[in-house]
Amino acid sequence: MSLAHLVLFAGLLSLVILASSSSSPGSRSILRDISGENADQRDRAVELNSSNFDSVLRDTPAKYAVVEFFAHWCPACRNYKPHYEKVARLFNGPDAIHPGIVLMTRVDCAMKTNTKLCDRFSVSHYPMLFWGPPTKFVSGSGEPKKEKSEIVVIDDARTAERLLNWINKQTQSSYGLEDKKFENEHVRTNITDYKQISQGVYDIEEATGEAFDIILSNKAIKSSETSASFIRFIQLLAAHHASKRCRKGAAEILVNYDDLCPSGKCSYESSGGKDTLGTFPICGKDVPRGYYMFCRGSRNETRGFSCGLWVLFHSLSVRIEDGESHFAFTSICDFVNNFFMCDECRLHFNDMCLSVKTPFKKARDFVLWVWSTHNKVNERLMKDEASLGTGDPEFPKIIWPPRELCPSCYLSSDEKSIEWDEDNVYKFLKNYYGPKLVSLYKEKSVVGSKEETVLATTEDLTVATNALVVPIGAALAIAVASCAFGALACYWRTQQKNRKPRRSWN
């Protein structure tokens, strides 16, 4: 064999070794490069397994779900995947064309960990597709073979076109595979519909997650002052967020904060396998993005996050007690001042916070302050958006609540000089951002397991009111305040960690 042949053989051998060493089980990075695939062609269908199946389907804001049961070794399944992904592109992910309507998911029955899950749905062939309301899939609450089951087998889905036609029939829609992301067609223009706010609980989850991501991406916890501000706001969320999974996520951050941010200096990049602040997503890993529903504007750049943040502030204000009112006020003001990245908005909000000279003693006063502050912001933005043409044409800024939604809130019929009945405004806000906001969420949560129900009840009954008034010390005090989120886990955590001496965050 000539020297040239030896060099060529050695080169080929090194490529083979490189390919095999860089390919882990389940990885197709090299194959993707060779086939010309790129990040834009990433999967949109949500991969489910026995550990996340119930939680994802229970918590999704989508009205319907499709679950594909497949086996990775099945050639027909591999050939069907591009068809399924074409449809999933329309409904799933941050760039979904028609978000919040159908959650497209898939379960690999060839994985041993999913055997019982696939048996639960009597999967008889691959691929096999099921359709139904997401919560009906949870814990086998709707078995497809039973009469009157809301879960049905999709019997005509061999191609993307046929699957989408089937979905269109079920939803009485006319979606197309070539649909593009135009301005939002799912706006809710009827603001007098009292039930619309029930969709807002998903928006405050998304807004909370987005605010947390902004803090992480900007590495915004940079000093003892910003660290204390962050802790106070997260503590407020742990006790009073309308979403159970956000309360739980906030509590987990508090329990681990001393380790994640010693002396207020947070670690943002993982090194040596150590946890970082980003290891603990504040509302869990399954909160969807780009799915704003109550806060969805008619243009992609309007409403969304800012609307969700306001709904979050209102929902927090109506859940606190009298003794917590000023703590909640300072927590929200400091949070906006330290972490809201729109500089002009931040400064305006800070001015309104500084205008409060007397500490709040009553929760009612704080509820009305958030409401009046929001209206002042809307009044200012009305003028700016009218002159610049930057507002949402379907959702122009208005004074809230409109007369159609709360006629008893108004003392006079003069639209130019509004006089408010603040007692009725307070009653409206308490109901609107309280029971009405969480009504849909509670309906979907009743399908949780008995254990989850017990924990949820304990959470609701054991709100850490005292922890809000007393300054937070070391992680032990935070863990005690968070025991409502699972006494057993909290006890284990307390026993495992070496606690530091108590210290005040203030």
Tab-separated table of C-alpha atoms in Angstrom, residues 29-502:
chain	number	residue	atom	x	y	z
A	29	SER	CA	-26.309	16.585	14.775
A	30	ILE	CA	-23.906	15.198	12.124
A	31	LEU	CA	-26.700	13.728	10.048
A	32	ARG	CA	-28.518	17.022	10.189
A	33	ASP	CA	-25.489	18.869	8.904
A	34	ILE	CA	-25.060	16.413	6.026
A	35	SER	CA	-28.725	16.517	5.086
A	36	GLY	CA	-28.781	20.285	5.119
A	37	GLU	CA	-31.208	20.618	8.023
A	38	ASN	CA	-30.883	23.592	10.331
A	39	ALA	CA	-32.302	25.085	13.501
A	40	ASP	CA	-35.312	26.492	11.640
A	41	GLN	CA	-36.457	22.912	11.038
A	42	ARG	CA	-36.423	21.909	14.708
A	43	ASP	CA	-39.296	19.811	15.959
A	44	ARG	CA	-42.439	21.634	16.981
A	45	ALA	CA	-44.381	18.689	18.416
A	46	VAL	CA	-43.931	18.460	22.191
A	47	GLU	CA	-42.206	15.241	23.290
A	48	LEU	CA	-44.128	13.706	26.188
A	49	ASN	CA	-43.199	10.832	28.463
A	50	SER	CA	-44.537	9.134	31.564
A	51	SER	CA	-43.110	11.809	33.870
A	52	ASN	CA	-44.425	14.957	32.161
A	53	PHE	CA	-47.513	13.668	30.298
A	54	ASP	CA	-50.102	14.666	32.892
A	55	SER	CA	-48.541	17.994	33.890
A	56	VAL	CA	-48.112	19.296	30.339
A	57	LEU	CA	-51.622	18.369	29.250
A	58	ARG	CA	-53.183	19.596	32.467
A	59	ASP	CA	-51.526	23.011	32.318
A	60	THR	CA	-51.603	23.869	28.619
A	61	PRO	CA	-53.810	26.833	27.662
A	62	ALA	CA	-54.727	25.106	24.384
A	63	LYS	CA	-58.343	24.057	23.969
A	64	TYR	CA	-57.533	20.796	22.172
A	65	ALA	CA	-54.662	18.331	22.051
A	66	VAL	CA	-53.391	15.756	19.570
A	67	VAL	CA	-51.281	12.929	21.008
A	68	GLU	CA	-49.322	10.781	18.569
A	69	PHE	CA	-48.189	7.428	19.930
A	70	PHE	CA	-45.271	6.117	17.861
A	71	ALA	CA	-42.127	3.976	18.048
A	72	HIS	CA	-38.772	5.362	16.993
A	73	TRP	CA	-37.848	2.082	15.272
A	74	CYS	CA	-40.988	2.156	13.110
A	75	PRO	CA	-40.229	3.170	9.457
A	76	ALA	CA	-43.822	4.318	8.927
A	77	CYS	CA	-43.513	6.578	11.988
A	78	ARG	CA	-40.297	8.103	10.669
A	79	ASN	CA	-41.918	8.743	7.309
A	80	TYR	CA	-44.993	10.234	8.969
A	81	LYS	CA	-43.047	12.629	11.183
A	82	PRO	CA	-42.555	15.356	8.502
A	83	HIS	CA	-46.321	15.363	7.908
A	84	TYR	CA	-47.036	15.684	11.636
A	85	GLU	CA	-44.450	18.441	12.030
A	86	LYS	CA	-46.009	20.447	9.182
A	87	VAL	CA	-49.215	20.630	11.184
A	88	ALA	CA	-47.433	21.164	14.508
A	89	ARG	CA	-45.697	24.212	12.991
A	90	LEU	CA	-49.087	25.907	12.787
A	91	PHE	CA	-50.019	25.432	16.431
A	92	ASN	CA	-46.902	24.915	18.574
A	93	GLY	CA	-43.962	27.005	19.685
A	94	PRO	CA	-43.165	30.706	20.018
A	95	ASP	CA	-43.558	31.225	16.250
A	96	ALA	CA	-46.855	29.357	15.963
A	97	ILE	CA	-49.181	30.658	13.270
A	98	HIS	CA	-52.338	29.827	15.253
A	99	PRO	CA	-51.209	29.524	18.900
A	100	GLY	CA	-53.282	28.476	21.867
A	101	ILE	CA	-55.721	26.301	19.922
A	102	VAL	CA	-54.248	22.800	19.491
A	103	LEU	CA	-51.295	21.334	21.391
A	104	MET	CA	-49.480	18.835	19.147
A	105	THR	CA	-47.626	16.165	21.154
A	106	ARG	CA	-46.007	12.777	20.682
A	107	VAL	CA	-45.083	9.796	22.897
A	108	ASP	CA	-42.430	7.206	22.009
A	109	CYS	CA	-43.927	3.839	22.999
A	110	ALA	CA	-40.629	2.082	22.253
A	111	MET	CA	-39.186	3.621	25.414
A	112	LYS	CA	-39.644	1.229	28.323
A	113	THR	CA	-40.502	4.093	30.657
A	114	ASN	CA	-43.575	4.835	28.511
A	115	THR	CA	-44.937	1.272	28.345
A	116	LYS	CA	-47.645	1.777	30.977
A	117	LEU	CA	-48.597	5.113	29.471
A	118	CYS	CA	-49.139	3.576	26.036
A	119	ASP	CA	-51.021	0.658	27.572
A	120	ARG	CA	-53.295	3.139	29.309
A	121	PHE	CA	-54.537	4.282	25.915
A	122	SER	CA	-54.680	0.787	24.394
A	123	VAL	CA	-52.281	1.711	21.598
A	124	SER	CA	-52.694	-1.013	18.976
A	125	HIS	CA	-50.531	0.230	16.092
A	126	TYR	CA	-48.007	2.906	15.147
A	127	PRO	CA	-48.457	5.706	14.562
A	128	MET	CA	-51.763	6.112	16.404
A	129	LEU	CA	-53.258	9.567	16.968
A	130	PHE	CA	-55.749	10.683	19.601
A	131	TRP	CA	-57.745	13.912	19.836
A	132	GLY	CA	-59.526	15.527	22.773
A	133	PRO	CA	-59.541	18.266	25.427
A	134	PRO	CA	-56.080	18.220	27.070
A	135	THR	CA	-57.357	17.593	30.588
A	136	LYS	CA	-59.256	14.491	29.471
A	137	PHE	CA	-55.939	12.777	28.750
A	138	VAL	CA	-54.744	13.296	32.308
A	139	SER	CA	-54.493	10.213	34.532
A	140	GLY	CA	-56.624	8.203	32.135
A	141	SER	CA	-59.660	10.370	32.841
A	142	GLY	CA	-60.947	9.774	29.337
A	143	GLU	CA	-60.327	6.349	27.863
A	144	PRO	CA	-61.010	6.253	24.111
A	145	LYS	CA	-62.795	2.898	24.163
A	146	LYS	CA	-65.394	3.963	26.683
A	147	GLU	CA	-68.730	5.291	25.494
A	148	LYS	CA	-69.163	9.058	25.644
A	149	SER	CA	-65.407	9.484	25.915
A	150	GLU	CA	-64.191	12.909	24.776
A	151	ILE	CA	-60.963	11.332	23.495
A	152	VAL	CA	-61.283	9.975	19.980
A	153	VAL	CA	-58.929	8.206	17.595
A	154	ILE	CA	-58.031	10.251	14.507
A	155	ASP	CA	-58.805	7.826	11.715
A	156	ASP	CA	-57.860	9.935	8.712
A	157	ALA	CA	-54.444	11.521	9.153
A	158	ARG	CA	-52.076	9.762	6.749
A	159	THR	CA	-50.789	13.054	5.356
A	160	ALA	CA	-50.410	16.577	6.723
A	161	GLU	CA	-53.267	17.736	4.505
A	162	ARG	CA	-55.645	15.054	5.758
A	163	LEU	CA	-54.691	15.597	9.397
A	164	LEU	CA	-55.274	19.343	9.101
A	165	ASN	CA	-58.596	18.771	7.324
A	166	TRP	CA	-59.623	16.516	10.210
A	167	ILE	CA	-58.665	19.212	12.736
A	168	ASN	CA	-60.535	21.852	10.712
A	169	LYS	CA	-63.703	19.760	10.892
A	170	GLN	CA	-63.411	19.400	14.658
A	171	THR	CA	-62.729	23.098	15.254
A	172	GLN	CA	-64.956	24.408	12.427
A	173	SER	CA	-61.947	26.270	11.062
A	174	SER	CA	-60.181	26.657	7.736
A	175	TYR	CA	-56.488	26.540	8.618
A	176	GLY	CA	-54.057	25.883	5.781
A	177	LEU	CA	-50.551	24.435	5.687
A	178	GLU	CA	-49.292	27.561	3.921
A	179	ASP	CA	-50.729	29.960	6.501
A	180	LYS	CA	-48.300	32.661	7.563
A	181	LYS	CA	-48.052	34.667	10.776
A	182	PHE	CA	-50.034	37.765	9.982
A	183	GLU	CA	-51.429	40.157	12.512
A	184	ASN	CA	-53.331	38.260	15.135
A	185	GLU	CA	-56.725	36.988	14.062
A	186	HIS	CA	-57.611	35.697	17.513
A	187	VAL	CA	-58.165	39.047	19.205
A	188	ARG	CA	-60.953	39.500	21.663
A	189	THR	CA	-62.492	42.843	20.837
A	190	ASN	CA	-65.507	42.506	23.142
A	191	ILE	CA	-64.049	43.916	26.349
A	192	THR	CA	-67.443	43.772	28.021
A	193	ASP	CA	-67.299	39.961	28.077
A	194	TYR	CA	-66.746	39.300	31.778
A	195	LYS	CA	-65.510	35.754	31.155
A	196	GLN	CA	-62.505	36.826	29.077
A	197	ILE	CA	-60.353	37.457	32.139
A	198	SER	CA	-60.450	33.705	32.914
A	199	GLN	CA	-57.867	33.301	30.122
A	200	GLY	CA	-55.637	35.823	31.890
A	201	VAL	CA	-54.219	33.328	34.378
A	202	TYR	CA	-52.124	31.813	31.583
A	203	ASP	CA	-50.967	35.294	30.618
A	204	ILE	CA	-49.684	36.092	34.108
A	205	GLU	CA	-47.806	32.780	34.088
A	206	GLU	CA	-46.204	33.717	30.785
A	207	ALA	CA	-45.505	37.294	31.888
A	208	THR	CA	-43.916	36.038	35.124
A	209	GLY	CA	-41.719	33.632	33.165
A	210	GLU	CA	-40.776	36.335	30.665
A	211	ALA	CA	-39.874	38.815	33.421
A	212	PHE	CA	-37.682	36.157	35.051
A	213	ASP	CA	-35.975	35.429	31.712
A	214	ILE	CA	-35.281	39.147	31.204
A	215	ILE	CA	-33.599	39.297	34.613
A	216	LEU	CA	-31.464	36.281	33.726
A	217	SER	CA	-30.518	37.434	30.231
A	218	ASN	CA	-29.522	40.883	31.496
A	219	LYS	CA	-27.805	39.492	34.614
A	220	ALA	CA	-29.773	42.162	36.417
A	221	ILE	CA	-29.099	41.064	40.016
A	222	LYS	CA	-25.866	42.968	40.424
A	223	SER	CA	-25.817	44.281	43.989
A	224	SER	CA	-27.190	43.730	47.474
A	225	GLU	CA	-29.925	46.259	46.650
A	226	THR	CA	-31.127	44.459	43.505
A	227	SER	CA	-30.781	41.116	45.281
A	228	ALA	CA	-33.001	42.283	48.148
A	229	SER	CA	-35.516	43.684	45.644
A	230	PHE	CA	-35.614	40.394	43.764
A	231	ILE	CA	-36.055	38.377	46.975
A	232	ARG	CA	-38.964	40.521	48.171
A	233	PHE	CA	-40.804	40.260	44.864
A	234	ILE	CA	-40.246	36.491	44.594
A	235	GLN	CA	-41.474	36.117	48.164
A	236	LEU	CA	-44.639	38.015	47.224
A	237	LEU	CA	-45.140	35.649	44.281
A	238	ALA	CA	-44.531	32.563	46.437
A	239	ALA	CA	-47.383	33.559	48.727
A	240	HIS	CA	-49.870	35.230	46.400
A	241	HIS	CA	-49.358	34.385	42.727
A	242	ALA	CA	-52.637	33.203	41.197
A	243	SER	CA	-50.899	30.215	39.591
A	244	LYS	CA	-50.044	27.225	41.760
A	245	ARG	CA	-47.022	26.281	39.667
A	246	CYS	CA	-45.634	29.837	39.861
A	247	ARG	CA	-46.062	29.841	43.650
A	248	LYS	CA	-44.216	26.536	43.801
A	249	GLY	CA	-41.441	27.728	41.462
A	250	ALA	CA	-40.976	30.948	43.424
A	251	ALA	CA	-40.732	28.988	46.676
A	252	GLU	CA	-38.055	26.715	45.186
A	253	ILE	CA	-36.014	29.761	44.193
A	254	LEU	CA	-36.281	31.128	47.735
A	255	VAL	CA	-35.234	27.821	49.295
A	256	ASN	CA	-32.104	27.659	47.099
A	257	TYR	CA	-31.305	31.359	46.873
A	258	ASP	CA	-28.435	31.385	49.387
A	259	ASP	CA	-26.621	28.781	47.319
A	260	LEU	CA	-27.474	30.328	43.950
A	261	CYS	CA	-26.632	33.913	44.932
A	262	PRO	CA	-24.260	33.948	47.911
A	263	SER	CA	-23.958	37.478	49.307
A	264	GLY	CA	-26.311	38.640	46.562
A	265	LYS	CA	-23.916	37.685	43.755
A	266	CYS	CA	-25.784	35.345	41.426
A	267	SER	CA	-24.234	32.710	39.227
A	268	TYR	CA	-25.725	32.831	35.732
A	269	GLU	CA	-23.484	30.373	33.890
A	270	SER	CA	-23.208	26.757	34.970
A	271	SER	CA	-19.747	25.531	35.872
A	272	GLY	CA	-18.784	22.203	37.352
A	273	GLY	CA	-22.364	20.972	37.291
A	274	LYS	CA	-23.498	23.543	39.846
A	275	ASP	CA	-27.035	24.889	39.774
A	276	THR	CA	-27.671	28.455	38.633
A	277	LEU	CA	-30.655	30.746	38.985
A	278	GLY	CA	-31.781	29.590	35.546
A	279	THR	CA	-31.933	26.004	36.810
A	280	PHE	CA	-35.178	26.922	38.589
A	281	PRO	CA	-37.720	28.258	36.044
A	282	ILE	CA	-40.091	30.330	38.107
A	283	CYS	CA	-43.320	28.838	36.758
A	284	GLY	CA	-41.920	25.472	35.713
A	285	LYS	CA	-40.545	24.271	32.400
A	286	ASP	CA	-43.884	23.769	30.691
A	287	VAL	CA	-45.228	27.333	30.584
A	288	PRO	CA	-45.762	28.106	26.873
A	289	ARG	CA	-44.387	31.237	25.231
A	290	GLY	CA	-46.091	33.382	22.624
A	291	TYR	CA	-49.504	32.148	23.755
A	292	TYR	CA	-50.881	35.342	25.298
A	293	MET	CA	-54.639	34.961	25.236
A	294	PHE	CA	-56.483	37.635	27.245
A	295	CYS	CA	-53.541	39.962	26.565
A	296	ARG	CA	-53.132	39.084	22.893
A	297	GLY	CA	-53.104	42.146	20.655
A	298	SER	CA	-54.239	42.506	17.070
A	299	ARG	CA	-50.617	43.282	16.192
A	300	ASN	CA	-47.687	41.152	17.182
A	301	GLU	CA	-45.892	44.083	18.815
A	302	THR	CA	-48.812	45.273	20.964
A	303	ARG	CA	-50.046	44.205	24.396
A	304	GLY	CA	-48.605	40.808	25.391
A	305	PHE	CA	-45.944	41.118	28.103
A	306	SER	CA	-46.819	44.594	29.394
A	307	CYS	CA	-50.504	43.679	29.616
A	308	GLY	CA	-49.661	40.412	31.366
A	309	LEU	CA	-47.506	42.269	33.885
A	310	TRP	CA	-50.360	44.635	34.736
A	311	VAL	CA	-52.762	41.716	35.195
A	312	LEU	CA	-50.148	40.138	37.490
A	313	PHE	CA	-49.939	43.325	39.612
A	314	HIS	CA	-53.730	43.573	39.863
A	315	SER	CA	-54.043	39.896	40.778
A	316	LEU	CA	-51.423	40.251	43.512
A	317	SER	CA	-53.095	43.349	44.935
A	318	VAL	CA	-56.450	41.627	45.480
A	319	ARG	CA	-54.877	38.636	47.271
A	320	ILE	CA	-52.990	40.349	50.063
A	321	GLU	CA	-54.160	41.139	53.581
A	322	ASP	CA	-54.104	44.529	55.299
A	323	GLY	CA	-50.811	43.880	57.078
A	324	GLU	CA	-49.068	43.070	53.804
A	325	SER	CA	-50.265	46.041	51.764
A	326	HIS	CA	-47.222	48.287	52.115
A	327	PHE	CA	-44.803	45.385	51.695
A	328	ALA	CA	-46.569	44.479	48.439
A	329	PHE	CA	-46.456	48.118	47.319
A	330	THR	CA	-42.706	48.513	47.925
A	331	SER	CA	-41.976	45.081	46.431
A	332	ILE	CA	-43.720	45.916	43.147
A	333	CYS	CA	-42.263	49.437	42.992
A	334	ASP	CA	-38.725	48.206	43.618
A	335	PHE	CA	-39.153	45.353	41.148
A	336	VAL	CA	-40.203	47.723	38.345
A	337	ASN	CA	-37.488	50.230	39.239
A	338	ASN	CA	-34.726	47.615	39.223
A	339	PHE	CA	-35.785	45.152	36.557
A	340	PHE	CA	-38.181	46.720	34.025
A	341	MET	CA	-36.042	47.452	30.978
A	342	CYS	CA	-38.215	50.136	29.345
A	343	ASP	CA	-36.446	53.149	30.829
A	344	GLU	CA	-39.155	55.767	30.224
A	345	CYS	CA	-41.872	53.448	31.578
A	346	ARG	CA	-39.740	52.641	34.599
A	347	LEU	CA	-39.140	56.292	35.430
A	348	HIS	CA	-42.838	57.202	35.101
A	349	PHE	CA	-43.835	54.299	37.336
A	350	ASN	CA	-41.161	55.208	39.885
A	351	ASP	CA	-42.469	58.788	40.020
A	352	MET	CA	-45.928	57.484	40.874
A	353	CYS	CA	-44.448	55.262	43.576
A	354	LEU	CA	-42.533	58.183	45.082
A	355	SER	CA	-45.719	60.256	45.190
A	356	VAL	CA	-47.056	57.962	47.923
A	357	LYS	CA	-46.025	59.639	51.175
A	358	THR	CA	-47.988	57.606	53.724
A	359	PRO	CA	-47.504	53.842	54.113
A	360	PHE	CA	-50.471	51.716	53.115
A	361	LYS	CA	-52.311	50.159	56.043
A	362	LYS	CA	-55.291	48.675	54.210
A	363	ALA	CA	-55.264	46.209	51.327
A	364	ARG	CA	-58.201	48.118	49.813
A	365	ASP	CA	-56.041	51.248	49.467
A	366	PHE	CA	-53.330	49.319	47.668
A	367	VAL	CA	-55.840	47.689	45.282
A	368	LEU	CA	-57.181	51.131	44.366
A	369	TRP	CA	-53.663	52.550	44.007
A	370	VAL	CA	-52.694	49.886	41.445
A	371	TRP	CA	-55.969	50.549	39.600
A	372	SER	CA	-55.572	54.360	39.548
A	373	THR	CA	-51.883	54.073	38.572
A	374	HIS	CA	-52.795	51.824	35.656
A	375	ASN	CA	-55.394	54.329	34.507
A	376	LYS	CA	-52.876	57.179	34.734
A	377	VAL	CA	-50.480	55.188	32.555
A	378	ASN	CA	-53.280	54.534	30.067
A	379	GLU	CA	-54.195	58.228	29.965
A	380	ARG	CA	-50.609	59.169	29.158
A	381	LEU	CA	-50.220	56.456	26.531
A	382	MET	CA	-53.566	57.341	24.918
A	383	LYS	CA	-52.186	60.715	23.905
A	384	ASP	CA	-48.832	59.335	22.748
A	385	GLU	CA	-50.359	56.532	20.691
A	386	ALA	CA	-52.993	58.802	19.154
A	387	SER	CA	-50.371	61.272	17.943
A	388	LEU	CA	-47.903	58.630	16.716
A	389	GLY	CA	-50.342	55.995	15.457
A	390	THR	CA	-48.570	53.268	17.423
A	391	GLY	CA	-51.542	51.915	19.373
A	392	ASP	CA	-53.458	48.716	18.826
A	393	PRO	CA	-56.466	49.580	16.633
A	394	GLU	CA	-58.520	46.774	18.158
A	395	PHE	CA	-57.481	47.589	21.725
A	396	PRO	CA	-57.065	51.353	22.116
A	397	LYS	CA	-56.112	52.462	25.617
A	398	ILE	CA	-59.181	53.166	27.753
A	399	ILE	CA	-60.036	54.141	31.295
A	400	TRP	CA	-60.746	50.960	33.236
A	401	PRO	CA	-63.195	49.477	33.933
A	402	PRO	CA	-65.463	50.577	31.081
A	403	ARG	CA	-69.008	51.520	31.953
A	404	GLU	CA	-70.335	48.475	30.065
A	405	LEU	CA	-68.386	46.165	32.356
A	406	CYS	CA	-69.091	47.921	35.648
A	407	PRO	CA	-71.915	50.498	35.455
A	408	SER	CA	-72.084	50.712	39.248
A	409	CYS	CA	-68.464	51.915	39.326
A	410	TYR	CA	-69.562	55.274	37.865
A	411	LEU	CA	-71.292	58.008	39.873
A	412	SER	CA	-72.092	60.189	36.876
A	413	SER	CA	-72.725	59.884	33.161
A	414	ASP	CA	-70.202	62.579	32.243
A	415	GLU	CA	-67.488	60.881	30.154
A	416	LYS	CA	-65.205	63.927	30.257
A	417	SER	CA	-65.140	64.226	34.030
A	418	ILE	CA	-65.514	60.759	35.512
A	419	GLU	CA	-66.538	60.370	39.119
A	420	TRP	CA	-65.899	56.960	40.602
A	421	ASP	CA	-67.731	55.003	43.256
A	422	GLU	CA	-64.569	53.568	44.777
A	423	ASP	CA	-66.422	51.062	46.939
A	424	ASN	CA	-67.944	49.483	43.840
A	425	VAL	CA	-64.654	49.773	41.950
A	426	TYR	CA	-62.961	47.874	44.762
A	427	LYS	CA	-65.635	45.151	44.731
A	428	PHE	CA	-65.309	44.853	40.957
A	429	LEU	CA	-61.512	44.568	41.060
A	430	LYS	CA	-61.568	41.992	43.874
A	431	ASN	CA	-63.935	39.774	41.902
A	432	TYR	CA	-62.485	40.389	38.430
A	433	TYR	CA	-58.832	39.759	39.314
A	434	GLY	CA	-59.697	37.247	42.026
A	435	PRO	CA	-62.279	34.473	41.472
A	436	LYS	CA	-62.996	35.378	37.839
A	437	LEU	CA	-59.325	35.314	36.879
A	438	VAL	CA	-58.715	31.811	38.227
A	439	SER	CA	-62.092	30.290	37.347
A	440	LEU	CA	-60.879	28.474	34.215
A	441	TYR	CA	-57.606	27.473	35.873
A	442	LYS	CA	-59.444	25.872	38.787
A	443	GLU	CA	-61.741	24.009	36.414
A	444	LYS	CA	-58.710	22.497	34.676
A	445	SER	CA	-56.930	21.756	37.966
A	446	VAL	CA	-59.663	19.561	39.433
A	447	VAL	CA	-58.304	16.630	37.428
A	448	GLY	CA	-55.107	16.542	39.485
A	449	SER	CA	-54.247	13.579	41.648
A	450	LYS	CA	-55.448	13.246	45.225
A	451	GLU	CA	-51.945	14.108	46.448
A	452	GLU	CA	-51.866	17.262	44.318
A	453	THR	CA	-55.281	18.259	45.624
A	454	VAL	CA	-54.116	17.893	49.230
A	455	LEU	CA	-50.993	19.944	48.537
A	456	ALA	CA	-52.992	22.597	46.682
A	457	THR	CA	-55.419	22.864	49.595
A	458	THR	CA	-52.542	23.170	52.035
A	459	GLU	CA	-51.026	25.908	49.877
A	460	ASP	CA	-54.217	27.913	49.785
A	461	LEU	CA	-54.852	27.592	53.513
A	462	THR	CA	-51.289	28.236	54.607
A	463	VAL	CA	-50.394	31.482	52.893
A	464	ALA	CA	-47.125	32.745	54.328
A	465	THR	CA	-48.550	36.046	55.557
A	466	ASN	CA	-46.114	36.461	58.438
A	467	ALA	CA	-43.170	35.759	56.154
A	468	LEU	CA	-44.138	38.781	54.105
A	469	VAL	CA	-44.056	41.124	57.058
A	470	VAL	CA	-40.946	39.730	58.733
A	471	PRO	CA	-37.677	40.334	56.780
A	472	ILE	CA	-36.271	37.205	55.133
A	473	GLY	CA	-33.192	35.722	56.728
A	474	ALA	CA	-31.210	32.717	55.674
A	475	ALA	CA	-32.507	29.844	53.589
A	476	LEU	CA	-33.872	28.019	56.655
A	477	ALA	CA	-36.392	30.771	57.332
A	478	ILE	CA	-37.376	30.783	53.675
A	479	ALA	CA	-37.793	27.010	53.701
A	480	VAL	CA	-40.089	27.203	56.727
A	481	ALA	CA	-42.178	29.871	55.016
A	482	SER	CA	-42.400	27.656	51.953
A	483	CYS	CA	-43.380	24.401	53.647
A	484	ALA	CA	-46.887	24.730	52.265
A	485	PHE	CA	-45.448	23.570	48.951
A	486	GLY	CA	-44.691	20.109	50.261
A	487	ALA	CA	-43.831	19.481	53.889
A	488	LEU	CA	-41.953	16.271	53.183
A	489	ALA	CA	-39.739	17.801	50.495
A	490	CYS	CA	-39.150	20.825	52.689
A	491	TYR	CA	-38.097	18.637	55.632
A	492	TRP	CA	-35.726	16.648	53.422
A	493	ARG	CA	-34.254	19.846	52.067
A	494	THR	CA	-33.753	21.245	55.572
A	495	GLN	CA	-31.991	18.096	56.743
A	496	GLN	CA	-29.704	17.890	53.720
A	497	LYS	CA	-28.440	21.469	53.605
A	498	ASN	CA	-25.834	23.016	55.883
A	499	ARG	CA	-27.541	26.181	56.943
A	500	LYS	CA	-25.839	29.506	57.304
A	501	PRO	CA	-26.340	31.937	60.233
A	502	ARG	CA	-29.511	34.020	60.036
